[in-house]
Amino acid sequence: MSTQRPPLLWLNIFVFVTSLVLAVIVTPWYAYNYGLGWAHLVWFIIAFSFTNLSITAGYHRLWSHKTYQASPLLRGIFAIGGAFSMQNSALHWSSDHREHHKHVDHDTKDPYSASRGFWYSHIGWMLRDYNQATYSDYKNCRDLKKDNIVQWQHKYYVPLTLVTNFGIPIALGVIHQDIIGMFLVVGAVRLFLSHHTTFFINSLAHIWGKQTFTDKNSARDNGVLAFFTFGEGYHNFHHLFENDYRNGIDWWHYDPTKWLIKACSWVGLAEKLRTTPQLKIEKARAAMLLHKAHLKLNAMDACPTLKTKLEQEFDTLIASMSDYYDSKKQLLQNKKQQVVESYEMSLLVLRHQQLKQQFEIQKQLWQSSIKRYA
C-alpha cells in the first residue's frame, strides 16, 4: 500500500462538518429559543424514511444487486430520493458497492474495507480520494449504463441534490411559516442521521453482531442496526445471499425495505423478486453451527469421537432437510400444475407431512446436540 495519502475531498468534508454542526449544535439551540412543533417531527420522519428507503430499496437492492425489477415510476422516485440523501449518484454508489462485495475486507480493493478500522469504513474512505481510479468508466455497472433513469440522475445529480436538499425544506418552511426550523430539521438533522445510519452498515455491521451463516467475511447480523437502517442490519445473510431482495428473512425480522418492495409488487410497481431457496439458507445456517462447534471442540481438545458424532448428526439433518424441501417443492409444483389425481395428491400430502415431522424431530435433536458448543 502506498505511504502517500490521497488528496482530501474538501466538498465531502464541508458537507459532513456542516451537517454535523447544524444538527448537533444549531438545531438544539434553535429549538430551545424558538421551539419546534409536531409538523417538524412528522416531516422529518417522512423525509428520513423517503431518503433512506431510496437508498436501501433503490440504490442497494434494486440497482446494486438487481434483486428485483422496478417500474420507471418507482425508479424515478428512488432516483430523486437518492439525490435528496446526498450519497452520490446511483451509478457511483452501485459501483462502490459492487466492488465492496467483490473484494470484501480487502485492504485496498474494498472501497470501505472494515479491515482498515471503524473510522475508515464509516466515513474516512470518503474524506480522501482513495478510489479515484475506480470511476473512469464504471465498467462494473454496464447494466446500469443502459438504465435511462440512472443515467439521467447521474448527469443531473448536482442540480437534483440542490433542488431537493434546499427546495423541499424551504417549501415546507413556507407552508408551516418556519423556514429556518424546517431547514434545520428536514434539511440538516435528516441529512446527518440519514448519512450516519447508512454508514453504520459499512462500519458497525462488520463489527457488531452474529455471524449466522458464514465467517468467510466480517459481516454481521444485528437486529438493533436493522431497526435504524430499514432492515439492512441482517448483513451476514446479505453478504452470503446478496441477490435476495430480503435481508431479514424471518417474519419477525424488522425489514421495512423488504415490505416496501413486496407491497410495490402487489400494485405492479415491482416484479421478479428474487429469493434464496430455503434449503440453501438452512444448510448454510446448520453448517455455520457445525463450524463453530468444531472450533470450540478443538479449543477444548475434545475426543475425536465427539466430533465424528456431531458430523454424523449434521449429515442426517441435511439429508432429512433435503428430503423435506424436495417434497415441499414437488407438492407445490403439482398443486400449481393440477395434473395429478386427488388420490395421488393425497399420497403426496401425506408423504410431505411425514417428512416434515421427521425433519422437525431431526432439527430438535441437532439443536440439542449443538447448543453446548456453538
mmCIF file of C-alpha atoms in Angstrom:
data_model
loop_
_atom_site.group_PDB
_atom_site.id
_atom_site.type_symbol
_atom_site.label_atom_id
_atom_site.label_comp_id
_atom_site.label_asym_id
_atom_site.label_seq_id
_atom_site.Cartn_x
_atom_site.Cartn_y
_atom_site.Cartn_z
ATOM 1 C CA MET A 1 0.000 0.000 0.000
ATOM 2 C CA SER A 2 1.308 3.442 -0.909
ATOM 3 C CA THR A 3 2.504 5.560 2.020
ATOM 4 C CA GLN A 4 1.462 8.779 0.285
ATOM 5 C CA ARG A 5 -2.022 9.794 1.387
ATOM 6 C CA PRO A 6 -4.559 10.696 -1.308
ATOM 7 C CA PRO A 7 -5.785 14.311 -1.539
ATOM 8 C CA LEU A 8 -8.579 15.460 0.756
ATOM 9 C CA LEU A 9 -12.089 15.717 -0.680
ATOM 10 C CA TRP A 10 -12.964 19.172 0.617
ATOM 11 C CA LEU A 11 -16.563 19.171 -0.641
ATOM 12 C CA ASN A 12 -17.326 15.957 1.271
ATOM 13 C CA ILE A 13 -15.622 17.327 4.377
ATOM 14 C CA PHE A 14 -17.661 20.533 4.110
ATOM 15 C CA VAL A 15 -20.952 18.616 3.796
ATOM 16 C CA PHE A 16 -20.210 16.279 6.713
ATOM 17 C CA VAL A 17 -18.930 19.010 9.040
ATOM 18 C CA THR A 18 -21.726 21.439 8.183
ATOM 19 C CA SER A 19 -24.495 18.876 8.695
ATOM 20 C CA LEU A 20 -22.872 17.823 11.993
ATOM 21 C CA VAL A 21 -22.699 21.386 13.332
ATOM 22 C CA LEU A 22 -26.219 22.256 12.193
ATOM 23 C CA ALA A 23 -27.722 19.044 13.576
ATOM 24 C CA VAL A 24 -25.876 18.765 16.881
ATOM 25 C CA ILE A 25 -25.357 22.419 17.857
ATOM 26 C CA VAL A 26 -27.554 24.830 15.893
ATOM 27 C CA THR A 27 -30.802 22.818 15.890
ATOM 28 C CA PRO A 28 -30.923 22.273 19.700
ATOM 29 C CA TRP A 29 -30.143 25.982 20.173
ATOM 30 C CA TYR A 30 -32.928 26.949 17.769
ATOM 31 C CA ALA A 31 -35.394 24.526 19.391
ATOM 32 C CA TYR A 32 -34.622 25.946 22.838
ATOM 33 C CA ASN A 33 -35.027 29.563 21.787
ATOM 34 C CA TYR A 34 -37.811 29.357 19.182
ATOM 35 C CA GLY A 35 -39.402 25.946 19.629
ATOM 36 C CA LEU A 36 -40.232 23.143 17.237
ATOM 37 C CA GLY A 37 -43.656 21.569 16.680
ATOM 38 C CA TRP A 38 -45.286 18.340 15.586
ATOM 39 C CA ALA A 39 -45.086 19.402 11.941
ATOM 40 C CA HIS A 40 -41.292 19.391 12.153
ATOM 41 C CA LEU A 41 -41.286 15.869 13.592
ATOM 42 C CA VAL A 42 -43.801 14.485 11.077
ATOM 43 C CA TRP A 43 -41.965 15.901 8.078
ATOM 44 C CA PHE A 44 -38.629 14.747 9.494
ATOM 45 C CA ILE A 45 -39.929 11.160 9.710
ATOM 46 C CA ILE A 46 -41.347 11.350 6.172
ATOM 47 C CA ALA A 47 -38.157 12.829 4.697
ATOM 48 C CA PHE A 48 -35.874 10.475 6.659
ATOM 49 C CA SER A 49 -37.895 7.433 5.529
ATOM 50 C CA PHE A 50 -38.003 8.663 1.926
ATOM 51 C CA THR A 51 -34.254 9.171 1.654
ATOM 52 C CA ASN A 52 -33.233 6.005 3.487
ATOM 53 C CA LEU A 53 -35.670 3.774 1.610
ATOM 54 C CA SER A 54 -34.478 5.284 -1.660
ATOM 55 C CA ILE A 55 -31.005 4.088 -0.693
ATOM 56 C CA THR A 56 -31.958 0.661 0.678
ATOM 57 C CA ALA A 57 -34.676 -0.301 -1.821
ATOM 58 C CA GLY A 58 -33.301 1.707 -4.750
ATOM 59 C CA TYR A 59 -29.551 2.185 -4.682
ATOM 60 C CA HIS A 60 -28.869 -1.058 -2.808
ATOM 61 C CA ARG A 61 -31.316 -3.837 -3.541
ATOM 62 C CA LEU A 62 -32.540 -2.634 -6.954
ATOM 63 C CA TRP A 63 -29.526 -1.126 -8.711
ATOM 64 C CA SER A 64 -26.508 -2.596 -6.918
ATOM 65 C CA HIS A 65 -27.792 -6.165 -6.640
ATOM 66 C CA LYS A 66 -30.658 -6.411 -9.172
ATOM 67 C CA THR A 67 -32.768 -8.348 -6.651
ATOM 68 C CA TYR A 68 -35.974 -7.263 -8.391
ATOM 69 C CA GLN A 69 -37.208 -5.179 -11.308
ATOM 70 C CA ALA A 70 -38.983 -1.855 -10.809
ATOM 71 C CA SER A 71 -41.244 0.265 -12.971
ATOM 72 C CA PRO A 72 -39.987 3.592 -14.387
ATOM 73 C CA LEU A 73 -42.176 5.438 -11.862
ATOM 74 C CA LEU A 74 -40.610 3.665 -8.879
ATOM 75 C CA ARG A 75 -37.106 4.058 -10.295
ATOM 76 C CA GLY A 76 -37.741 7.771 -10.775
ATOM 77 C CA ILE A 77 -38.898 8.151 -7.165
ATOM 78 C CA PHE A 78 -35.799 6.344 -5.904
ATOM 79 C CA ALA A 79 -33.554 8.490 -8.120
ATOM 80 C CA ILE A 80 -34.987 11.694 -6.613
ATOM 81 C CA GLY A 81 -34.821 10.292 -3.080
ATOM 82 C CA GLY A 82 -31.237 9.217 -3.692
ATOM 83 C CA ALA A 83 -30.270 12.749 -4.698
ATOM 84 C CA PHE A 84 -32.085 14.036 -1.590
ATOM 85 C CA SER A 85 -29.991 11.649 0.521
ATOM 86 C CA MET A 86 -26.781 13.213 -0.871
ATOM 87 C CA GLN A 87 -24.842 9.932 -1.165
ATOM 88 C CA ASN A 88 -23.713 10.453 -4.770
ATOM 89 C CA SER A 89 -25.475 9.140 -7.866
ATOM 90 C CA ALA A 90 -26.960 5.651 -8.085
ATOM 91 C CA LEU A 91 -24.326 4.740 -10.684
ATOM 92 C CA HIS A 92 -21.445 5.869 -8.478
ATOM 93 C CA TRP A 93 -22.906 4.325 -5.308
ATOM 94 C CA SER A 94 -23.581 0.988 -7.020
ATOM 95 C CA SER A 95 -20.080 0.884 -8.477
ATOM 96 C CA ASP A 96 -18.590 1.263 -4.986
ATOM 97 C CA HIS A 97 -20.941 -1.295 -3.515
ATOM 98 C CA ARG A 98 -20.270 -3.944 -6.146
ATOM 99 C CA GLU A 99 -16.550 -3.578 -5.526
ATOM 100 C CA HIS A 100 -17.218 -3.927 -1.794
ATOM 101 C CA HIS A 101 -18.975 -7.261 -2.311
ATOM 102 C CA LYS A 102 -16.435 -8.497 -4.838
ATOM 103 C CA HIS A 103 -13.440 -7.717 -2.603
ATOM 104 C CA VAL A 104 -14.985 -7.556 0.871
ATOM 105 C CA ASP A 105 -12.422 -6.887 3.650
ATOM 106 C CA HIS A 106 -9.558 -6.429 1.199
ATOM 107 C CA ASP A 107 -7.428 -3.503 2.406
ATOM 108 C CA THR A 108 -7.118 -1.796 -0.992
ATOM 109 C CA LYS A 109 -9.738 -3.274 -3.338
ATOM 110 C CA ASP A 110 -12.733 -2.945 -0.976
ATOM 111 C CA PRO A 111 -13.625 0.798 -1.098
ATOM 112 C CA TYR A 112 -14.741 0.813 2.553
ATOM 113 C CA SER A 113 -12.984 -2.204 3.974
ATOM 114 C CA ALA A 114 -13.795 -2.920 7.617
ATOM 115 C CA SER A 115 -10.322 -4.432 7.961
ATOM 116 C CA ARG A 116 -8.976 -0.852 7.979
ATOM 117 C CA GLY A 117 -10.911 0.039 11.113
ATOM 118 C CA PHE A 118 -14.192 1.614 12.187
ATOM 119 C CA TRP A 119 -13.320 5.200 11.236
ATOM 120 C CA TYR A 120 -12.156 4.333 7.735
ATOM 121 C CA SER A 121 -15.135 2.092 6.890
ATOM 122 C CA HIS A 122 -17.627 4.516 8.426
ATOM 123 C CA ILE A 123 -16.567 7.830 6.918
ATOM 124 C CA GLY A 124 -12.795 8.028 6.444
ATOM 125 C CA TRP A 125 -12.880 6.474 2.980
ATOM 126 C CA MET A 126 -14.970 9.441 1.776
ATOM 127 C CA LEU A 127 -12.694 12.145 3.196
ATOM 128 C CA ARG A 128 -9.799 11.396 0.853
ATOM 129 C CA ASP A 129 -9.769 10.376 -2.816
ATOM 130 C CA TYR A 130 -8.804 6.758 -2.190
ATOM 131 C CA ASN A 131 -10.746 5.386 -5.145
ATOM 132 C CA GLN A 132 -10.109 7.962 -7.861
ATOM 133 C CA ALA A 133 -9.118 5.334 -10.453
ATOM 134 C CA THR A 134 -12.335 3.362 -9.957
ATOM 135 C CA TYR A 135 -14.714 5.764 -11.657
ATOM 136 C CA SER A 136 -13.133 6.276 -15.074
ATOM 137 C CA ASP A 137 -15.774 4.282 -16.943
ATOM 138 C CA TYR A 138 -17.893 2.441 -14.306
ATOM 139 C CA LYS A 139 -17.111 -0.803 -16.111
ATOM 140 C CA ASN A 140 -18.627 -2.862 -13.294
ATOM 141 C CA CYS A 141 -22.024 -1.204 -13.928
ATOM 142 C CA ARG A 142 -22.538 -1.734 -17.655
ATOM 143 C CA ASP A 143 -26.127 -2.804 -16.987
ATOM 144 C CA LEU A 144 -26.871 0.483 -15.209
ATOM 145 C CA LYS A 145 -25.483 2.456 -18.138
ATOM 146 C CA LYS A 146 -28.464 1.120 -20.094
ATOM 147 C CA ASP A 147 -30.942 2.404 -17.474
ATOM 148 C CA ASN A 148 -32.075 5.810 -18.721
ATOM 149 C CA ILE A 149 -33.250 6.911 -15.262
ATOM 150 C CA VAL A 150 -29.905 6.037 -13.678
ATOM 151 C CA GLN A 151 -28.110 7.921 -16.440
ATOM 152 C CA TRP A 152 -30.453 10.927 -16.100
ATOM 153 C CA GLN A 153 -29.855 11.091 -12.352
ATOM 154 C CA HIS A 154 -26.092 10.710 -12.793
ATOM 155 C CA LYS A 155 -25.998 13.529 -15.356
ATOM 156 C CA TYR A 156 -28.124 15.925 -13.308
ATOM 157 C CA TYR A 157 -27.107 14.731 -9.837
ATOM 158 C CA VAL A 158 -25.801 18.114 -8.624
ATOM 159 C CA PRO A 159 -28.891 20.186 -9.574
ATOM 160 C CA LEU A 160 -31.184 17.421 -8.257
ATOM 161 C CA THR A 161 -29.282 17.430 -4.961
ATOM 162 C CA LEU A 162 -29.518 21.204 -4.610
ATOM 163 C CA VAL A 163 -33.222 21.332 -5.515
ATOM 164 C CA THR A 164 -34.205 18.559 -3.087
ATOM 165 C CA ASN A 165 -31.964 19.493 -0.148
ATOM 166 C CA PHE A 166 -32.804 23.193 -0.279
ATOM 167 C CA GLY A 167 -36.124 23.292 -2.128
ATOM 168 C CA ILE A 168 -38.039 20.698 -0.096
ATOM 169 C CA PRO A 169 -37.183 22.053 3.409
ATOM 170 C CA ILE A 170 -37.717 25.671 2.298
ATOM 171 C CA ALA A 171 -41.076 24.820 0.676
ATOM 172 C CA LEU A 172 -42.176 23.095 3.878
ATOM 173 C CA GLY A 173 -40.948 26.098 5.842
ATOM 174 C CA VAL A 174 -43.080 28.425 3.735
ATOM 175 C CA ILE A 175 -46.134 26.207 4.237
ATOM 176 C CA HIS A 176 -45.630 25.968 8.015
ATOM 177 C CA GLN A 177 -44.256 29.508 8.405
ATOM 178 C CA ASP A 178 -40.881 28.415 9.788
ATOM 179 C CA ILE A 179 -38.261 28.280 7.046
ATOM 180 C CA ILE A 180 -35.257 28.108 9.391
ATOM 181 C CA GLY A 181 -36.782 25.413 11.616
ATOM 182 C CA MET A 182 -37.781 23.216 8.661
ATOM 183 C CA PHE A 183 -34.406 23.702 7.013
ATOM 184 C CA LEU A 184 -32.654 22.616 10.204
ATOM 185 C CA VAL A 185 -34.877 19.610 10.955
ATOM 186 C CA VAL A 186 -35.846 18.316 7.485
ATOM 187 C CA GLY A 187 -32.605 19.511 5.925
ATOM 188 C CA ALA A 188 -29.657 19.236 8.315
ATOM 189 C CA VAL A 189 -30.811 16.796 11.021
ATOM 190 C CA ARG A 190 -32.408 14.482 8.484
ATOM 191 C CA LEU A 191 -29.272 14.530 6.306
ATOM 192 C CA PHE A 192 -26.928 13.942 9.251
ATOM 193 C CA LEU A 193 -28.925 10.952 10.543
ATOM 194 C CA SER A 194 -29.548 9.578 7.056
ATOM 195 C CA HIS A 195 -25.838 9.639 6.319
ATOM 196 C CA HIS A 196 -24.641 8.009 9.509
ATOM 197 C CA THR A 197 -27.329 5.333 9.771
ATOM 198 C CA THR A 198 -26.360 4.284 6.248
ATOM 199 C CA PHE A 199 -22.650 4.466 7.062
ATOM 200 C CA PHE A 200 -23.199 2.185 10.067
ATOM 201 C CA ILE A 201 -23.788 -0.680 7.615
ATOM 202 C CA ASN A 202 -20.255 -0.252 6.294
ATOM 203 C CA SER A 203 -18.767 0.024 9.781
ATOM 204 C CA LEU A 204 -20.781 -1.354 12.721
ATOM 205 C CA ALA A 205 -22.452 -4.115 10.674
ATOM 206 C CA HIS A 206 -18.970 -5.525 10.062
ATOM 207 C CA ILE A 207 -18.021 -5.361 13.753
ATOM 208 C CA TRP A 208 -21.089 -5.856 15.964
ATOM 209 C CA GLY A 209 -23.427 -8.832 15.717
ATOM 210 C CA LYS A 210 -23.580 -12.533 14.887
ATOM 211 C CA GLN A 211 -22.088 -14.454 12.008
ATOM 212 C CA THR A 212 -25.144 -16.617 11.460
ATOM 213 C CA PHE A 213 -24.423 -18.013 8.008
ATOM 214 C CA THR A 214 -20.712 -17.541 7.256
ATOM 215 C CA ASP A 215 -17.462 -16.353 8.774
ATOM 216 C CA LYS A 216 -15.718 -16.027 5.407
ATOM 217 C CA ASN A 217 -16.105 -12.235 5.774
ATOM 218 C CA SER A 218 -16.594 -9.739 8.607
ATOM 219 C CA ALA A 219 -20.323 -9.017 8.004
ATOM 220 C CA ARG A 220 -22.654 -9.465 10.989
ATOM 221 C CA ASP A 221 -26.392 -9.888 11.602
ATOM 222 C CA ASN A 222 -27.662 -7.275 14.065
ATOM 223 C CA GLY A 223 -31.344 -6.644 14.806
ATOM 224 C CA VAL A 224 -30.611 -3.326 16.542
ATOM 225 C CA LEU A 225 -28.881 -1.961 13.441
ATOM 226 C CA ALA A 226 -31.735 -3.314 11.310
ATOM 227 C CA PHE A 227 -34.130 -1.045 13.200
ATOM 228 C CA PHE A 228 -32.108 2.088 12.433
ATOM 229 C CA THR A 229 -31.250 1.122 8.848
ATOM 230 C CA PHE A 230 -34.635 -0.002 7.484
ATOM 231 C CA GLY A 231 -33.711 -3.694 7.567
ATOM 232 C CA GLU A 232 -30.122 -3.554 6.365
ATOM 233 C CA GLY A 233 -28.703 -4.839 9.655
ATOM 234 C CA TYR A 234 -29.026 -8.511 8.694
ATOM 235 C CA HIS A 235 -25.719 -8.108 6.949
ATOM 236 C CA ASN A 236 -24.191 -11.552 7.361
ATOM 237 C CA PHE A 237 -27.117 -13.048 5.469
ATOM 238 C CA HIS A 238 -26.853 -10.344 2.830
ATOM 239 C CA HIS A 239 -23.164 -10.906 2.140
ATOM 240 C CA LEU A 240 -23.725 -14.620 1.540
ATOM 241 C CA PHE A 241 -27.018 -14.254 -0.364
ATOM 242 C CA GLU A 242 -26.652 -10.825 -1.955
ATOM 243 C CA ASN A 243 -29.171 -11.472 -4.746
ATOM 244 C CA ASP A 244 -32.086 -11.927 -2.313
ATOM 245 C CA TYR A 245 -34.456 -8.936 -2.159
ATOM 246 C CA ARG A 246 -34.814 -9.598 1.575
ATOM 247 C CA ASN A 247 -32.246 -9.037 4.290
ATOM 248 C CA GLY A 248 -34.456 -10.118 7.182
ATOM 249 C CA ILE A 249 -35.799 -13.495 6.102
ATOM 250 C CA ASP A 250 -37.945 -14.428 9.099
ATOM 251 C CA TRP A 251 -41.358 -12.846 9.688
ATOM 252 C CA TRP A 252 -40.199 -11.218 12.942
ATOM 253 C CA HIS A 253 -37.170 -9.582 11.337
ATOM 254 C CA TYR A 254 -37.561 -5.826 11.053
ATOM 255 C CA ASP A 255 -37.055 -5.161 7.341
ATOM 256 C CA PRO A 256 -39.251 -2.298 6.044
ATOM 257 C CA THR A 257 -37.303 -2.307 2.783
ATOM 258 C CA LYS A 258 -38.436 -5.878 2.137
ATOM 259 C CA TRP A 259 -42.026 -4.943 2.986
ATOM 260 C CA LEU A 260 -41.918 -1.930 0.664
ATOM 261 C CA ILE A 261 -40.603 -3.984 -2.258
ATOM 262 C CA LYS A 262 -43.219 -6.687 -1.667
ATOM 263 C CA ALA A 263 -46.014 -4.104 -1.415
ATOM 264 C CA CYS A 264 -44.835 -2.496 -4.654
ATOM 265 C CA SER A 265 -45.062 -5.898 -6.349
ATOM 266 C CA TRP A 266 -48.718 -6.167 -5.332
ATOM 267 C CA VAL A 267 -49.596 -2.944 -7.178
ATOM 268 C CA GLY A 268 -47.484 -3.606 -10.262
ATOM 269 C CA LEU A 269 -44.559 -1.307 -9.444
ATOM 270 C CA ALA A 270 -42.095 -4.173 -8.888
ATOM 271 C CA GLU A 271 -41.714 -7.673 -10.267
ATOM 272 C CA LYS A 272 -39.402 -10.680 -10.451
ATOM 273 C CA LEU A 273 -38.459 -10.530 -6.773
ATOM 274 C CA ARG A 274 -35.521 -12.871 -6.231
ATOM 275 C CA THR A 275 -35.279 -15.073 -3.141
ATOM 276 C CA THR A 276 -32.801 -17.677 -1.951
ATOM 277 C CA PRO A 277 -34.165 -21.241 -1.691
ATOM 278 C CA GLN A 278 -34.950 -22.037 1.928
ATOM 279 C CA LEU A 279 -32.949 -25.269 1.707
ATOM 280 C CA LYS A 280 -29.817 -23.314 0.824
ATOM 281 C CA ILE A 281 -30.393 -20.934 3.762
ATOM 282 C CA GLU A 282 -30.964 -23.736 6.268
ATOM 283 C CA LYS A 283 -27.889 -25.620 5.045
ATOM 284 C CA ALA A 284 -25.723 -22.548 5.498
ATOM 285 C CA ARG A 285 -27.093 -21.938 8.995
ATOM 286 C CA ALA A 286 -26.501 -25.553 10.066
ATOM 287 C CA ALA A 287 -23.018 -25.636 8.505
ATOM 288 C CA MET A 288 -22.068 -22.491 10.419
ATOM 289 C CA LEU A 289 -23.236 -24.024 13.693
ATOM 290 C CA LEU A 290 -21.155 -27.137 12.979
ATOM 291 C CA HIS A 291 -18.135 -24.962 12.176
ATOM 292 C CA LYS A 292 -18.484 -23.040 15.463
ATOM 293 C CA ALA A 293 -18.860 -26.305 17.358
ATOM 294 C CA HIS A 294 -15.683 -27.636 15.771
ATOM 295 C CA LEU A 295 -13.780 -24.511 16.809
ATOM 296 C CA LYS A 296 -14.900 -24.927 20.437
ATOM 297 C CA LEU A 297 -14.181 -28.643 20.464
ATOM 298 C CA ASN A 298 -10.714 -28.035 19.040
ATOM 299 C CA ALA A 299 -10.057 -25.435 21.737
ATOM 300 C CA MET A 300 -11.192 -27.952 24.371
ATOM 301 C CA ASP A 301 -9.060 -30.691 22.777
ATOM 302 C CA ALA A 302 -12.207 -32.815 22.795
ATOM 303 C CA CYS A 303 -12.393 -36.502 21.989
ATOM 304 C CA PRO A 304 -12.421 -37.139 18.181
ATOM 305 C CA THR A 305 -15.452 -39.408 18.552
ATOM 306 C CA LEU A 306 -17.495 -36.415 19.719
ATOM 307 C CA LYS A 307 -16.627 -34.515 16.538
ATOM 308 C CA THR A 308 -17.495 -37.564 14.459
ATOM 309 C CA LYS A 309 -20.853 -37.908 16.220
ATOM 310 C CA LEU A 310 -21.705 -34.253 15.516
ATOM 311 C CA GLU A 311 -20.732 -34.647 11.864
ATOM 312 C CA GLN A 312 -22.935 -37.723 11.549
ATOM 313 C CA GLU A 313 -25.870 -35.870 13.103
ATOM 314 C CA PHE A 314 -25.198 -32.975 10.720
ATOM 315 C CA ASP A 315 -25.251 -35.332 7.713
ATOM 316 C CA THR A 316 -28.508 -36.873 8.941
ATOM 317 C CA LEU A 317 -30.008 -33.411 9.411
ATOM 318 C CA ILE A 318 -29.013 -32.319 5.889
ATOM 319 C CA ALA A 319 -30.460 -35.497 4.376
ATOM 320 C CA SER A 320 -33.730 -35.024 6.254
ATOM 321 C CA MET A 321 -33.765 -31.334 5.341
ATOM 322 C CA SER A 322 -33.221 -32.084 1.645
ATOM 323 C CA ASP A 323 -35.986 -34.702 1.601
ATOM 324 C CA TYR A 324 -38.412 -32.292 3.256
ATOM 325 C CA TYR A 325 -37.751 -29.349 0.932
ATOM 326 C CA ASP A 326 -37.745 -31.583 -2.168
ATOM 327 C CA SER A 327 -41.123 -32.936 -1.084
ATOM 328 C CA LYS A 328 -42.410 -29.406 -0.480
ATOM 329 C CA LYS A 329 -41.224 -28.286 -3.919
ATOM 330 C CA GLN A 330 -42.835 -31.286 -5.616
ATOM 331 C CA LEU A 331 -46.096 -30.733 -3.772
ATOM 332 C CA LEU A 332 -46.234 -27.061 -4.768
ATOM 333 C CA GLN A 333 -45.423 -27.865 -8.385
ATOM 334 C CA ASN A 334 -48.155 -30.483 -8.608
ATOM 335 C CA LYS A 335 -50.695 -28.175 -6.986
ATOM 336 C CA LYS A 336 -49.770 -25.479 -9.467
ATOM 337 C CA GLN A 337 -49.947 -27.728 -12.486
ATOM 338 C CA GLN A 338 -53.083 -29.524 -11.303
ATOM 339 C CA VAL A 339 -52.124 -32.657 -13.233
ATOM 340 C CA VAL A 340 -52.411 -35.347 -10.558
ATOM 341 C CA GLU A 341 -55.437 -37.234 -9.405
ATOM 342 C CA SER A 342 -56.858 -36.459 -5.985
ATOM 343 C CA TYR A 343 -55.696 -39.840 -4.676
ATOM 344 C CA GLU A 344 -52.129 -39.241 -5.835
ATOM 345 C CA MET A 345 -52.230 -35.755 -4.352
ATOM 346 C CA SER A 346 -53.374 -37.191 -1.026
ATOM 347 C CA LEU A 347 -50.381 -39.532 -1.025
ATOM 348 C CA LEU A 348 -48.054 -36.620 -1.780
ATOM 349 C CA VAL A 349 -49.537 -34.577 1.049
ATOM 350 C CA LEU A 350 -49.256 -37.498 3.468
ATOM 351 C CA ARG A 351 -45.646 -38.145 2.469
ATOM 352 C CA HIS A 352 -44.848 -34.460 2.817
ATOM 353 C CA GLN A 353 -46.320 -34.344 6.319
ATOM 354 C CA GLN A 354 -44.270 -37.379 7.336
ATOM 355 C CA LEU A 355 -41.062 -35.819 6.012
ATOM 356 C CA LYS A 356 -41.892 -32.543 7.740
ATOM 357 C CA GLN A 357 -42.384 -34.315 11.070
ATOM 358 C CA GLN A 358 -39.163 -36.277 10.565
ATOM 359 C CA PHE A 359 -37.274 -33.067 9.721
ATOM 360 C CA GLU A 360 -38.618 -31.281 12.820
ATOM 361 C CA ILE A 361 -37.548 -34.162 15.052
ATOM 362 C CA GLN A 362 -34.105 -34.278 13.473
ATOM 363 C CA LYS A 363 -33.757 -30.499 13.806
ATOM 364 C CA GLN A 364 -34.599 -30.668 17.520
ATOM 365 C CA LEU A 365 -32.040 -33.424 18.030
ATOM 366 C CA TRP A 366 -29.432 -31.387 16.175
ATOM 367 C CA GLN A 367 -30.137 -28.229 18.160
ATOM 368 C CA SER A 368 -29.979 -30.171 21.406
ATOM 369 C CA SER A 369 -26.574 -31.592 20.472
ATOM 370 C CA ILE A 370 -25.077 -28.396 19.066
ATOM 371 C CA LYS A 371 -26.205 -25.816 21.626
ATOM 372 C CA ARG A 372 -23.470 -26.855 24.046
ATOM 373 C CA TYR A 373 -20.741 -25.986 21.578
ATOM 374 C CA ALA A 374 -21.970 -23.337 19.085
#
